[in-house]
Amino acid sequence: MEGDCLSCMKYLMFLFNFFIFLGGACLLGVGIWVIVDPTGFREIVAANPLLFTGAYIMLAMGAMLFLLGFLGCCGAIRENKCLLLFFFMFILLIFLAELSAAILAFIFRENLTREFFTKELKKHYLRNNDTDVFSSTWNSVMITFACCGVNGPEDFEAIPHLPYSSLEKVTPEACCQRELQSREGMFVNKEACLTGVERFQNRQGCYTVILNSFETYVYLAGALAIGVLAIELFAMIFAMCLFRGIQ
């Protein structure tokens, strides 16, 4: 009976580690896509230190889970105590790091409110000054998502226009409609847009547009994160039970 139980534990351990291996491969793939994606995210990520760091953390975590899933599978099938102990310690460290990140994200969630972004935009945005990282990032976001400001063009009423811009009054150039949503895309009617003709402007705020775009993915990512944590927890339990059962 004990041998059958150990054999069952070994194959369950292999199964859980196979899922960890797949999860690591997915994180690795997403991290690489965010960094090399040619549709605008690469520019946004490179311009924002927080996103830049987050993308590389995702890459590192994906690579680590990928490696540990592989080691866990090998340790389970070969019944190698050294590999199992190594696997357990690193999975424990990753589990604690992910749990800490989730707690910090919950604590600092107020930094992602509409009011916070509106305040930051009005304080730091310098319109078409692409030498400024904050302004360049916001322009890239508005062009990529075909949106304007946090709430709409009214966010820019208190922001002074550039002295060398003869047309731009309130709405920045990045809010003008384009045939293709990229910096290389041709304007539908730039002059009319900058002089205030609404039908040539993107009127929706970026907060609503981005929230709607990623709402499904946020819930999916949350469910996936909970699933990964549960799998890691069970993998640690099985690793320790298998470690103790191997003679």
Coordinates of N, CA and C in Angstrom, one line a residue:
M1 N 0.8 -1.2 0.0 CA 0.0 0.0 0.0 C 0.9 1.3 0.0
E2 N 1.9 1.2 0.8 CA 2.8 2.4 0.9 C 3.5 2.6 -0.4
G3 N 3.9 1.5 -1.1 CA 4.5 1.7 -2.4 C 3.6 2.3 -3.5
D4 N 2.3 1.8 -3.4 CA 1.3 2.3 -4.3 C 1.1 3.8 -4.1
C5 N 1.0 4.2 -2.8 CA 0.8 5.6 -2.4 C 2.0 6.5 -2.9
L6 N 3.2 6.0 -2.8 CA 4.4 6.7 -3.2 C 4.4 6.8 -4.7
S7 N 4.0 5.8 -5.4 CA 3.9 5.8 -6.9 C 2.9 6.9 -7.3
C8 N 1.7 6.9 -6.7 CA 0.7 7.8 -7.0 C 1.2 9.3 -6.8
M9 N 1.9 9.5 -5.6 CA 2.5 10.8 -5.3 C 3.5 11.2 -6.3
K10 N 4.3 10.3 -6.8 CA 5.3 10.6 -7.8 C 4.7 11.1 -9.1
Y11 N 3.6 10.4 -9.5 CA 3.0 10.9 -10.8 C 2.1 12.1 -10.6
L12 N 1.6 12.3 -9.4 CA 0.9 13.6 -9.2 C 1.9 14.8 -9.1
M13 N 3.0 14.5 -8.5 CA 4.1 15.5 -8.5 C 4.6 15.8 -9.9
F14 N 4.7 14.8 -10.7 CA 5.1 15.1 -12.1 C 4.0 15.9 -12.8
L15 N 2.7 15.6 -12.6 CA 1.7 16.4 -13.2 C 1.7 17.8 -12.8
F16 N 1.8 18.1 -11.5 CA 1.8 19.5 -11.0 C 3.0 20.2 -11.6
N17 N 4.1 19.6 -11.7 CA 5.3 20.2 -12.2 C 5.2 20.5 -13.7
F18 N 4.5 19.6 -14.4 CA 4.3 19.8 -15.8 C 3.5 21.1 -16.0
F19 N 2.5 21.4 -15.1 CA 1.7 22.6 -15.2 C 2.5 23.8 -14.9
I20 N 3.4 23.7 -13.9 CA 4.3 24.8 -13.6 C 5.3 25.1 -14.8
F21 N 5.7 24.0 -15.4 CA 6.6 24.1 -16.6 C 5.8 24.9 -17.7
L22 N 4.5 24.6 -17.9 CA 3.7 25.3 -18.9 C 3.5 26.7 -18.5
G23 N 3.2 27.0 -17.2 CA 3.0 28.3 -16.7 C 4.2 29.2 -16.9
G24 N 5.4 28.6 -16.7 CA 6.6 29.3 -16.9 C 6.9 29.7 -18.3
A25 N 6.5 28.7 -19.2 CA 6.7 28.9 -20.6 C 5.8 30.1 -21.1
C26 N 4.5 30.1 -20.6 CA 3.6 31.2 -20.9 C 4.1 32.6 -20.5
L27 N 4.5 32.6 -19.2 CA 5.1 33.9 -18.7 C 6.3 34.4 -19.5
L28 N 7.1 33.4 -19.9 CA 8.3 33.7 -20.7 C 7.9 34.3 -22.0
G29 N 6.9 33.7 -22.6 CA 6.4 34.1 -23.9 C 5.8 35.5 -23.9
V30 N 4.9 35.8 -22.8 CA 4.3 37.1 -22.7 C 5.4 38.1 -22.4
G31 N 6.4 37.8 -21.6 CA 7.4 38.8 -21.3 C 8.2 39.2 -22.5
I32 N 8.5 38.2 -23.4 CA 9.3 38.4 -24.6 C 8.4 39.2 -25.6
W33 N 7.1 38.9 -25.6 CA 6.2 39.6 -26.5 C 6.1 41.1 -26.2
V34 N 6.0 41.4 -24.8 CA 5.8 42.8 -24.4 C 7.1 43.6 -24.7
I35 N 8.2 43.0 -24.7 CA 9.5 43.7 -24.9 C 9.8 43.9 -26.4
V36 N 9.4 42.9 -27.2 CA 9.8 43.0 -28.7 C 8.6 43.3 -29.6
D37 N 7.4 43.4 -29.0 CA 6.2 43.7 -29.8 C 6.3 45.0 -30.6
P38 N 6.0 44.9 -31.9 CA 6.2 46.1 -32.8 C 5.1 47.1 -32.8
T39 N 4.0 46.8 -32.1 CA 2.7 47.6 -32.3 C 2.6 48.8 -31.4
G40 N 3.7 49.1 -30.6 CA 3.6 50.3 -29.8 C 4.0 50.0 -28.3
F41 N 3.7 48.8 -27.8 CA 4.0 48.5 -26.4 C 5.5 48.5 -26.1
R42 N 6.3 48.2 -27.1 CA 7.8 48.2 -26.8 C 8.2 49.6 -26.4
E43 N 7.7 50.6 -27.2 CA 8.0 52.0 -26.9 C 7.5 52.5 -25.6
I44 N 6.3 52.1 -25.3 CA 5.7 52.5 -24.0 C 6.5 51.8 -22.8
V45 N 6.8 50.5 -23.0 CA 7.5 49.8 -21.9 C 8.9 50.4 -21.7
A46 N 9.6 50.7 -22.8 CA 10.9 51.3 -22.7 C 10.9 52.7 -22.1
A47 N 9.8 53.4 -22.3 CA 9.8 54.8 -21.8 C 9.4 54.8 -20.3
N48 N 8.7 53.8 -19.8 CA 8.3 53.8 -18.4 C 9.1 52.8 -17.6
P49 N 9.9 53.3 -16.7 CA 10.8 52.5 -15.9 C 10.1 51.4 -15.1
L50 N 8.8 51.7 -14.6 CA 8.1 50.7 -13.9 C 7.7 49.5 -14.8
L51 N 7.1 49.8 -16.0 CA 6.7 48.8 -16.9 C 8.0 48.0 -17.4
F52 N 9.1 48.8 -17.6 CA 10.3 48.2 -18.1 C 10.8 47.1 -17.1
T53 N 10.8 47.5 -15.8 CA 11.2 46.6 -14.8 C 10.3 45.4 -14.7
G54 N 8.9 45.7 -14.7 CA 7.9 44.6 -14.7 C 8.1 43.6 -15.8
A55 N 8.4 44.0 -17.0 CA 8.5 43.1 -18.1 C 9.7 42.2 -17.9
Y56 N 10.8 42.7 -17.4 CA 12.0 41.9 -17.1 C 11.8 41.0 -15.9
I57 N 11.0 41.4 -14.9 CA 10.7 40.5 -13.8 C 9.8 39.4 -14.3
M58 N 8.9 39.7 -15.2 CA 8.0 38.6 -15.8 C 8.9 37.6 -16.5
L59 N 9.9 38.1 -17.3 CA 10.8 37.2 -18.0 C 11.6 36.3 -17.1
A60 N 12.1 36.9 -16.0 CA 12.9 36.2 -15.0 C 12.0 35.1 -14.3
M61 N 10.8 35.5 -13.9 CA 9.9 34.6 -13.2 C 9.5 33.4 -14.1
G62 N 9.3 33.8 -15.4 CA 8.9 32.7 -16.4 C 10.0 31.8 -16.6
A63 N 11.2 32.3 -16.7 CA 12.4 31.4 -16.9 C 12.7 30.5 -15.7
M64 N 12.5 31.1 -14.5 CA 12.7 30.3 -13.3 C 11.6 29.2 -13.1
L65 N 10.4 29.6 -13.4 CA 9.3 28.5 -13.3 C 9.5 27.5 -14.4
F66 N 9.9 27.9 -15.5 CA 10.2 26.9 -16.6 C 11.3 25.9 -16.2
L67 N 12.4 26.4 -15.6 CA 13.5 25.6 -15.1 C 13.1 24.7 -14.0
L68 N 12.3 25.3 -13.0 CA 12.0 24.5 -11.8 C 10.9 23.5 -12.2
G69 N 10.0 23.8 -13.1 CA 9.1 22.7 -13.6 C 9.8 21.5 -14.2
F70 N 10.8 21.9 -14.9 CA 11.6 20.8 -15.6 C 12.4 20.0 -14.5
L71 N 13.0 20.7 -13.5 CA 13.7 20.0 -12.5 C 12.7 19.1 -11.6
G72 N 11.6 19.7 -11.3 CA 10.6 18.9 -10.5 C 10.1 17.7 -11.2
C73 N 9.9 17.8 -12.5 CA 9.5 16.6 -13.3 C 10.6 15.5 -13.3
C74 N 11.9 16.0 -13.5 CA 13.0 15.0 -13.4 C 13.2 14.4 -12.0
G75 N 13.0 15.3 -11.0 CA 13.2 14.8 -9.6 C 12.1 13.8 -9.2
A76 N 10.9 14.0 -9.7 CA 9.8 13.1 -9.4 C 10.0 11.7 -10.1
I77 N 10.2 11.8 -11.4 CA 10.3 10.5 -12.2 C 11.6 9.7 -11.8
R78 N 12.7 10.4 -11.5 CA 13.9 9.7 -11.1 C 14.0 9.4 -9.6
E79 N 13.1 10.0 -8.8 CA 13.1 9.9 -7.4 C 14.4 10.3 -6.8
N80 N 14.9 11.5 -7.2 CA 16.2 12.1 -6.8 C 15.9 13.0 -5.6
K81 N 16.4 12.7 -4.4 CA 16.1 13.5 -3.3 C 16.8 14.9 -3.4
C82 N 18.0 15.0 -4.0 CA 18.7 16.3 -4.1 C 17.9 17.2 -5.0
L83 N 17.4 16.7 -6.1 CA 16.6 17.6 -7.0 C 15.3 18.0 -6.4
L84 N 14.7 17.1 -5.6 CA 13.4 17.4 -5.0 C 13.6 18.5 -3.9
L85 N 14.7 18.4 -3.1 CA 14.9 19.4 -2.1 C 15.2 20.8 -2.7
F86 N 16.0 20.7 -3.8 CA 16.4 22.0 -4.5 C 15.1 22.6 -5.1
F87 N 14.2 21.7 -5.7 CA 12.9 22.2 -6.2 C 12.1 22.8 -5.1
F88 N 11.9 22.2 -4.0 CA 11.1 22.6 -2.9 C 11.5 24.0 -2.4
M89 N 12.8 24.2 -2.2 CA 13.3 25.5 -1.7 C 13.1 26.6 -2.6
F90 N 13.3 26.4 -3.9 CA 13.1 27.5 -4.9 C 11.6 27.8 -5.1
I91 N 10.8 26.7 -5.1 CA 9.4 27.0 -5.3 C 8.8 27.8 -4.1
L92 N 9.4 27.5 -2.9 CA 9.0 28.2 -1.7 C 9.3 29.7 -1.8
L93 N 10.5 30.0 -2.3 CA 11.0 31.4 -2.5 C 10.1 32.1 -3.5
I94 N 9.8 31.4 -4.6 CA 8.9 32.0 -5.7 C 7.5 32.2 -5.2
F95 N 7.0 31.3 -4.4 CA 5.7 31.4 -3.8 C 5.6 32.6 -2.9
L96 N 6.6 32.8 -2.1 CA 6.6 33.9 -1.1 C 6.7 35.2 -1.9
A97 N 7.5 35.3 -2.9 CA 7.7 36.5 -3.7 C 6.4 36.9 -4.4
E98 N 5.7 35.9 -5.0 CA 4.5 36.1 -5.7 C 3.4 36.6 -4.7
L99 N 3.4 36.0 -3.6 CA 2.4 36.4 -2.5 C 2.7 37.8 -2.1
S100 N 3.9 38.2 -1.9 CA 4.3 39.5 -1.5 C 3.9 40.5 -2.6
A101 N 4.2 40.2 -3.8 CA 3.8 41.1 -5.0 C 2.3 41.3 -5.0
A102 N 1.5 40.3 -4.8 CA 0.0 40.4 -4.8 C -0.4 41.3 -3.6
I103 N 0.2 41.2 -2.5 CA -0.2 42.0 -1.3 C 0.2 43.5 -1.6
L104 N 1.4 43.7 -2.1 CA 1.8 45.1 -2.5 C 0.9 45.7 -3.5
A105 N 0.5 44.9 -4.5 CA -0.4 45.4 -5.6 C -1.8 45.8 -5.0
F106 N -2.2 45.0 -4.0 CA -3.5 45.4 -3.4 C -3.4 46.6 -2.5
I107 N -2.3 46.7 -1.8 CA -2.0 47.9 -0.9 C -1.9 49.2 -1.7
F108 N -1.2 49.2 -2.9 CA -1.0 50.4 -3.7 C -2.0 50.5 -4.9
R109 N -3.1 49.8 -4.8 CA -4.1 49.9 -5.9 C -4.7 51.3 -6.1
E110 N -4.6 52.1 -5.0 CA -5.2 53.5 -5.1 C -4.4 54.3 -6.1
N111 N -3.1 53.9 -6.4 CA -2.3 54.6 -7.4 C -2.8 54.4 -8.8
L112 N -3.8 53.5 -9.0 CA -4.3 53.2 -10.4 C -5.7 53.8 -10.6
T113 N -6.1 54.8 -9.8 CA -7.4 55.4 -9.9 C -7.4 56.4 -11.0
R114 N -8.6 56.7 -11.5 CA -8.8 57.8 -12.5 C -8.3 59.1 -12.0
E115 N -8.5 59.4 -10.8 CA -8.1 60.7 -10.2 C -6.6 60.8 -10.1
F116 N -5.9 59.8 -9.8 CA -4.5 59.8 -9.7 C -3.9 60.1 -11.1
F117 N -4.3 59.4 -12.1 CA -3.8 59.6 -13.5 C -4.1 60.9 -14.0
T118 N -5.3 61.5 -13.7 CA -5.7 62.8 -14.2 C -4.8 63.9 -13.5
K119 N -4.5 63.7 -12.2 CA -3.6 64.6 -11.5 C -2.2 64.6 -12.1
E120 N -1.7 63.4 -12.3 CA -0.3 63.3 -12.9 C -0.2 63.8 -14.3
L121 N -1.3 63.6 -15.1 CA -1.3 64.1 -16.5 C -1.2 65.6 -16.5
K122 N -2.1 66.3 -15.7 CA -2.1 67.7 -15.7 C -0.8 68.4 -15.1
K123 N -0.2 67.6 -14.3 CA 1.0 68.1 -13.6 C 2.3 68.0 -14.5
H124 N 2.4 66.9 -15.2 CA 3.6 66.6 -15.9 C 3.6 66.6 -17.4
Y125 N 2.4 66.6 -18.0 CA 2.3 66.4 -19.5 C 2.8 67.7 -20.2
L126 N 3.7 67.6 -21.2 CA 4.2 68.7 -21.9 C 3.9 68.6 -23.4
R127 N 2.7 68.1 -23.7 CA 2.2 68.0 -25.1 C 3.1 67.2 -26.0
N128 N 3.5 67.8 -27.1 CA 4.3 67.1 -28.2 C 5.8 67.1 -27.9
N129 N 6.2 67.4 -26.7 CA 7.6 67.4 -26.3 C 8.1 65.9 -26.1
D130 N 8.6 65.3 -27.2 CA 8.9 63.9 -27.1 C 10.3 63.7 -26.5
T131 N 11.0 64.7 -26.1 CA 12.2 64.5 -25.3 C 11.9 64.2 -23.8
D132 N 10.6 64.5 -23.4 CA 10.2 64.2 -22.1 C 9.6 62.8 -22.0
V133 N 10.1 62.0 -21.2 CA 9.7 60.6 -21.1 C 8.2 60.4 -20.8
F134 N 7.7 61.2 -19.8 CA 6.3 61.1 -19.4 C 5.4 61.5 -20.6
S135 N 5.7 62.6 -21.3 CA 4.8 63.1 -22.4 C 4.9 62.1 -23.5
S136 N 6.1 61.6 -23.9 CA 6.2 60.7 -25.0 C 5.4 59.4 -24.7
T137 N 5.5 58.9 -23.5 CA 4.7 57.7 -23.1 C 3.2 57.9 -23.3
W138 N 2.7 59.1 -22.8 CA 1.3 59.4 -22.9 C 0.9 59.5 -24.3
N139 N 1.7 60.2 -25.2 CA 1.4 60.3 -26.6 C 1.3 58.9 -27.2
S140 N 2.2 58.1 -26.9 CA 2.2 56.7 -27.5 C 0.9 56.0 -27.1
V141 N 0.5 56.1 -25.8 CA -0.7 55.4 -25.3 C -1.9 56.0 -26.1
M142 N -2.0 57.3 -26.2 CA -3.2 57.9 -26.8 C -3.3 57.6 -28.3
I143 N -2.1 57.5 -29.0 CA -2.1 57.1 -30.4 C -2.5 55.6 -30.6
T144 N -1.9 54.8 -29.7 CA -2.1 53.3 -29.8 C -3.5 52.9 -29.6
F145 N -4.1 53.6 -28.5 CA -5.5 53.2 -28.1 C -6.6 54.1 -28.7
A146 N -6.2 55.1 -29.6 CA -7.1 56.0 -30.2 C -8.0 56.7 -29.1
C147 N -7.4 57.2 -28.1 CA -8.1 57.9 -27.0 C -7.4 59.2 -26.7
C148 N -8.0 60.0 -25.7 CA -7.5 61.3 -25.5 C -7.5 61.6 -24.0
G149 N -6.3 61.9 -23.4 CA -6.3 62.1 -21.9 C -6.8 61.0 -21.1
V150 N -7.1 61.3 -19.8 CA -7.6 60.3 -18.9 C -9.1 60.2 -19.1
N151 N -9.8 61.3 -19.1 CA -11.2 61.4 -19.2 C -11.7 61.9 -20.6
G152 N -10.8 62.6 -21.3 CA -11.2 63.1 -22.6 C -10.4 64.4 -22.9
P153 N -10.6 65.1 -24.0 CA -9.9 66.3 -24.4 C -9.9 67.4 -23.3
E154 N -10.9 67.4 -22.5 CA -11.0 68.5 -21.5 C -9.9 68.4 -20.5
D155 N -9.2 67.3 -20.4 CA -8.1 67.2 -19.4 C -7.0 68.1 -19.8
F156 N -6.9 68.6 -21.0 CA -5.8 69.4 -21.5 C -6.1 70.9 -21.5
E157 N -7.3 71.3 -21.0 CA -7.6 72.7 -21.0 C -6.7 73.5 -20.1
A158 N -6.2 73.0 -19.0 CA -5.4 73.7 -18.1 C -3.9 73.6 -18.5
I159 N -3.6 72.8 -19.5 CA -2.2 72.6 -19.9 C -1.8 73.6 -21.0
P160 N -0.8 74.5 -20.8 CA -0.4 75.5 -21.8 C 0.1 74.8 -23.1
H161 N -0.3 75.4 -24.2 CA 0.2 74.9 -25.5 C 1.6 75.3 -25.8
L162 N 2.3 74.6 -26.7 CA 3.7 74.9 -27.0 C 3.8 76.3 -27.7
P163 N 4.7 77.1 -27.4 CA 4.8 78.5 -28.0 C 5.0 78.4 -29.5
Y164 N 5.6 77.4 -30.1 CA 5.9 77.3 -31.5 C 4.7 76.6 -32.3
S165 N 3.6 76.2 -31.6 CA 2.5 75.6 -32.3 C 1.5 76.7 -32.6
S166 N 1.3 76.9 -33.9 CA 0.3 77.9 -34.3 C -1.1 77.4 -34.3
L167 N -1.3 76.1 -34.5 CA -2.6 75.5 -34.6 C -3.2 75.0 -33.3
E168 N -2.3 74.2 -32.6 CA -2.8 73.5 -31.4 C -3.3 74.5 -30.3
K169 N -4.5 74.3 -29.9 CA -5.1 75.2 -28.9 C -5.3 74.4 -27.6
V170 N -6.2 73.4 -27.5 CA -6.4 72.6 -26.4 C -6.0 71.2 -26.6
T171 N -6.5 70.6 -27.7 CA -6.3 69.2 -28.0 C -4.9 69.0 -28.5
P172 N -4.1 68.1 -27.9 CA -2.8 67.8 -28.4 C -2.9 66.9 -29.7
E173 N -1.8 67.0 -30.4 CA -1.7 66.2 -31.7 C -2.0 64.8 -31.6
A174 N -1.6 64.2 -30.4 CA -1.8 62.7 -30.2 C -3.2 62.3 -30.1
C175 N -4.1 63.3 -29.9 CA -5.6 63.0 -29.8 C -6.3 63.1 -31.1
C176 N -5.6 63.4 -32.2 CA -6.2 63.5 -33.5 C -6.4 62.2 -34.1
Q177 N -7.5 62.0 -34.8 CA -7.8 60.7 -35.5 C -6.8 60.4 -36.6
R178 N -6.4 59.1 -36.7 CA -5.4 58.7 -37.7 C -6.0 57.5 -38.5
E179 N -5.5 57.4 -39.7 CA -6.0 56.2 -40.5 C -5.4 54.9 -39.9
L180 N -4.2 55.0 -39.4 CA -3.6 53.9 -38.8 C -3.1 54.3 -37.4
Q181 N -3.4 53.5 -36.3 CA -3.1 53.9 -35.0 C -1.7 53.6 -34.6
S182 N -0.8 54.5 -35.2 CA 0.7 54.4 -34.9 C 1.2 55.8 -35.2
R183 N 2.4 56.0 -34.7 CA 3.1 57.4 -35.0 C 3.2 57.6 -36.5
E184 N 3.4 56.6 -37.3 CA 3.5 56.7 -38.7 C 2.2 56.9 -39.5
G185 N 1.1 56.7 -38.8 CA -0.2 56.8 -39.4 C -0.6 58.2 -39.9
M186 N -1.2 58.3 -41.0 CA -1.6 59.6 -41.5 C -2.8 60.1 -40.8
F187 N -2.8 61.5 -40.5 CA -3.9 62.1 -39.9 C -5.1 62.2 -40.8
V188 N -6.3 62.0 -40.2 CA -7.5 62.2 -41.0 C -7.7 63.6 -41.5
N189 N -7.6 64.6 -40.5 CA -7.6 66.0 -40.8 C -6.9 66.7 -39.6
K190 N -5.6 66.8 -39.6 CA -4.9 67.4 -38.5 C -5.2 68.8 -38.2
E191 N -5.4 69.7 -39.2 CA -5.6 71.1 -38.9 C -7.0 71.3 -38.3
A192 N -8.0 70.5 -38.8 CA -9.4 70.7 -38.2 C -9.4 70.1 -36.8
C193 N -8.6 69.1 -36.5 CA -8.6 68.5 -35.2 C -8.0 69.5 -34.2
L194 N -6.8 70.1 -34.5 CA -6.1 71.0 -33.6 C -6.9 72.3 -33.4
T195 N -7.7 72.6 -34.3 CA -8.5 73.9 -34.2 C -9.9 73.6 -33.5
G196 N -10.1 72.3 -33.1 CA -11.3 72.1 -32.2 C -12.4 71.4 -32.9
V197 N -12.3 70.9 -34.1 CA -13.4 70.2 -34.8 C -13.5 68.8 -34.2
E198 N -14.6 68.5 -33.4 CA -14.7 67.3 -32.6 C -14.7 66.0 -33.4
R199 N -15.3 66.0 -34.6 CA -15.4 64.8 -35.4 C -14.0 64.3 -35.9
F200 N -13.0 65.0 -35.8 CA -11.7 64.6 -36.2 C -10.8 64.3 -35.0
Q201 N -11.4 64.3 -33.8 CA -10.7 64.1 -32.6 C -11.1 62.7 -32.0
N202 N -10.2 62.1 -31.2 CA -10.6 60.9 -30.4 C -11.1 61.5 -29.1
R203 N -12.4 61.3 -28.8 CA -13.1 62.0 -27.7 C -13.1 61.1 -26.4
Q204 N -12.9 59.8 -26.6 CA -13.0 59.0 -25.4 C -11.7 59.1 -24.6
G205 N -11.8 59.0 -23.2 CA -10.7 59.0 -22.3 C -10.0 57.7 -22.3
C206 N -8.6 57.7 -22.1 CA -7.8 56.5 -22.2 C -8.1 55.6 -21.0
Y207 N -8.5 56.1 -19.9 CA -8.8 55.3 -18.7 C -9.9 54.3 -19.1
T208 N -11.0 54.8 -19.6 CA -12.2 53.9 -20.0 C -11.8 53.0 -21.1
V209 N -11.1 53.5 -22.1 CA -10.8 52.6 -23.3 C -9.8 51.5 -22.9
I210 N -8.8 51.8 -22.1 CA -7.8 50.7 -21.7 C -8.5 49.8 -20.7
L211 N -9.3 50.3 -19.8 CA -10.0 49.4 -18.8 C -10.9 48.5 -19.6
N212 N -11.7 49.0 -20.6 CA -12.5 48.1 -21.4 C -11.7 47.1 -22.2
S213 N -10.6 47.5 -22.7 CA -9.7 46.6 -23.5 C -9.2 45.5 -22.7
F214 N -8.8 45.8 -21.4 CA -8.1 44.8 -20.6 C -8.9 44.2 -19.5
E215 N -10.2 44.6 -19.4 CA -11.0 44.1 -18.3 C -11.1 42.5 -18.3
T216 N -11.3 41.9 -19.4 CA -11.4 40.5 -19.5 C -10.1 39.8 -19.1
Y217 N -9.0 40.5 -19.6 CA -7.7 39.9 -19.3 C -7.2 40.1 -17.9
V218 N -7.7 41.1 -17.2 CA -7.4 41.3 -15.8 C -7.9 40.2 -15.0
Y219 N -9.2 39.9 -15.2 CA -9.9 38.8 -14.4 C -9.2 37.5 -14.8
L220 N -8.9 37.3 -16.1 CA -8.2 36.1 -16.5 C -6.8 35.9 -15.8
A221 N -6.1 37.1 -15.8 CA -4.8 37.1 -15.2 C -4.9 36.8 -13.7
G222 N -5.9 37.4 -13.0 CA -6.1 37.1 -11.6 C -6.4 35.7 -11.3
A223 N -7.3 35.1 -12.1 CA -7.6 33.7 -12.0 C -6.4 32.8 -12.2
L224 N -5.6 33.2 -13.2 CA -4.4 32.4 -13.6 C -3.4 32.5 -12.4
A225 N -3.3 33.7 -11.8 CA -2.3 33.8 -10.7 C -2.7 33.0 -9.5
I226 N -4.0 33.0 -9.2 CA -4.5 32.1 -8.1 C -4.3 30.7 -8.4
G227 N -4.5 30.3 -9.6 CA -4.3 28.9 -10.1 C -2.8 28.5 -9.9
V228 N -1.9 29.4 -10.3 CA -0.5 29.1 -10.3 C 0.0 29.0 -8.8
L229 N -0.5 29.9 -7.9 CA -0.2 29.8 -6.5 C -0.7 28.5 -5.9
A230 N -1.9 28.0 -6.3 CA -2.4 26.8 -5.8 C -1.6 25.6 -6.2
I231 N -1.2 25.6 -7.5 CA -0.4 24.5 -8.1 C 1.0 24.5 -7.4
E232 N 1.6 25.7 -7.2 CA 2.9 25.7 -6.5 C 2.8 25.2 -5.1
L233 N 1.7 25.5 -4.4 CA 1.5 25.0 -3.0 C 1.4 23.5 -3.0
F234 N 0.6 22.9 -3.9 CA 0.4 21.5 -3.9 C 1.7 20.8 -4.4
A235 N 2.4 21.4 -5.3 CA 3.7 20.9 -5.7 C 4.7 20.8 -4.6
M236 N 4.7 21.8 -3.7 CA 5.6 21.8 -2.5 C 5.2 20.7 -1.6
I237 N 3.9 20.5 -1.4 CA 3.5 19.4 -0.4 C 3.9 18.1 -1.0
F238 N 3.6 17.9 -2.3 CA 3.9 16.6 -2.9 C 5.5 16.3 -2.9
A239 N 6.2 17.4 -3.1 CA 7.7 17.3 -3.2 C 8.2 16.8 -1.8
M240 N 7.7 17.4 -0.7 CA 8.1 17.1 0.6 C 7.7 15.7 1.0
C241 N 6.5 15.3 0.6 CA 6.0 13.9 0.9 C 6.8 12.9 0.1
L242 N 7.1 13.2 -1.1 CA 7.9 12.3 -1.9 C 9.3 12.2 -1.4
F243 N 9.9 13.3 -1.0 CA 11.2 13.4 -0.4 C 11.3 12.5 0.8
R244 N 10.3 12.6 1.7 CA 10.3 11.8 2.9 C 10.0 10.3 2.6
G245 N 9.3 10.0 1.5 CA 9.0 8.6 1.2 C 10.1 7.8 0.5
I246 N 11.0 8.6 -0.1 CA 12.1 7.9 -0.8 C 13.1 7.4 0.2
Q247 N 13.5 6.1 0.0 CA 14.5 5.5 0.9 C 15.9 5.7 0.5

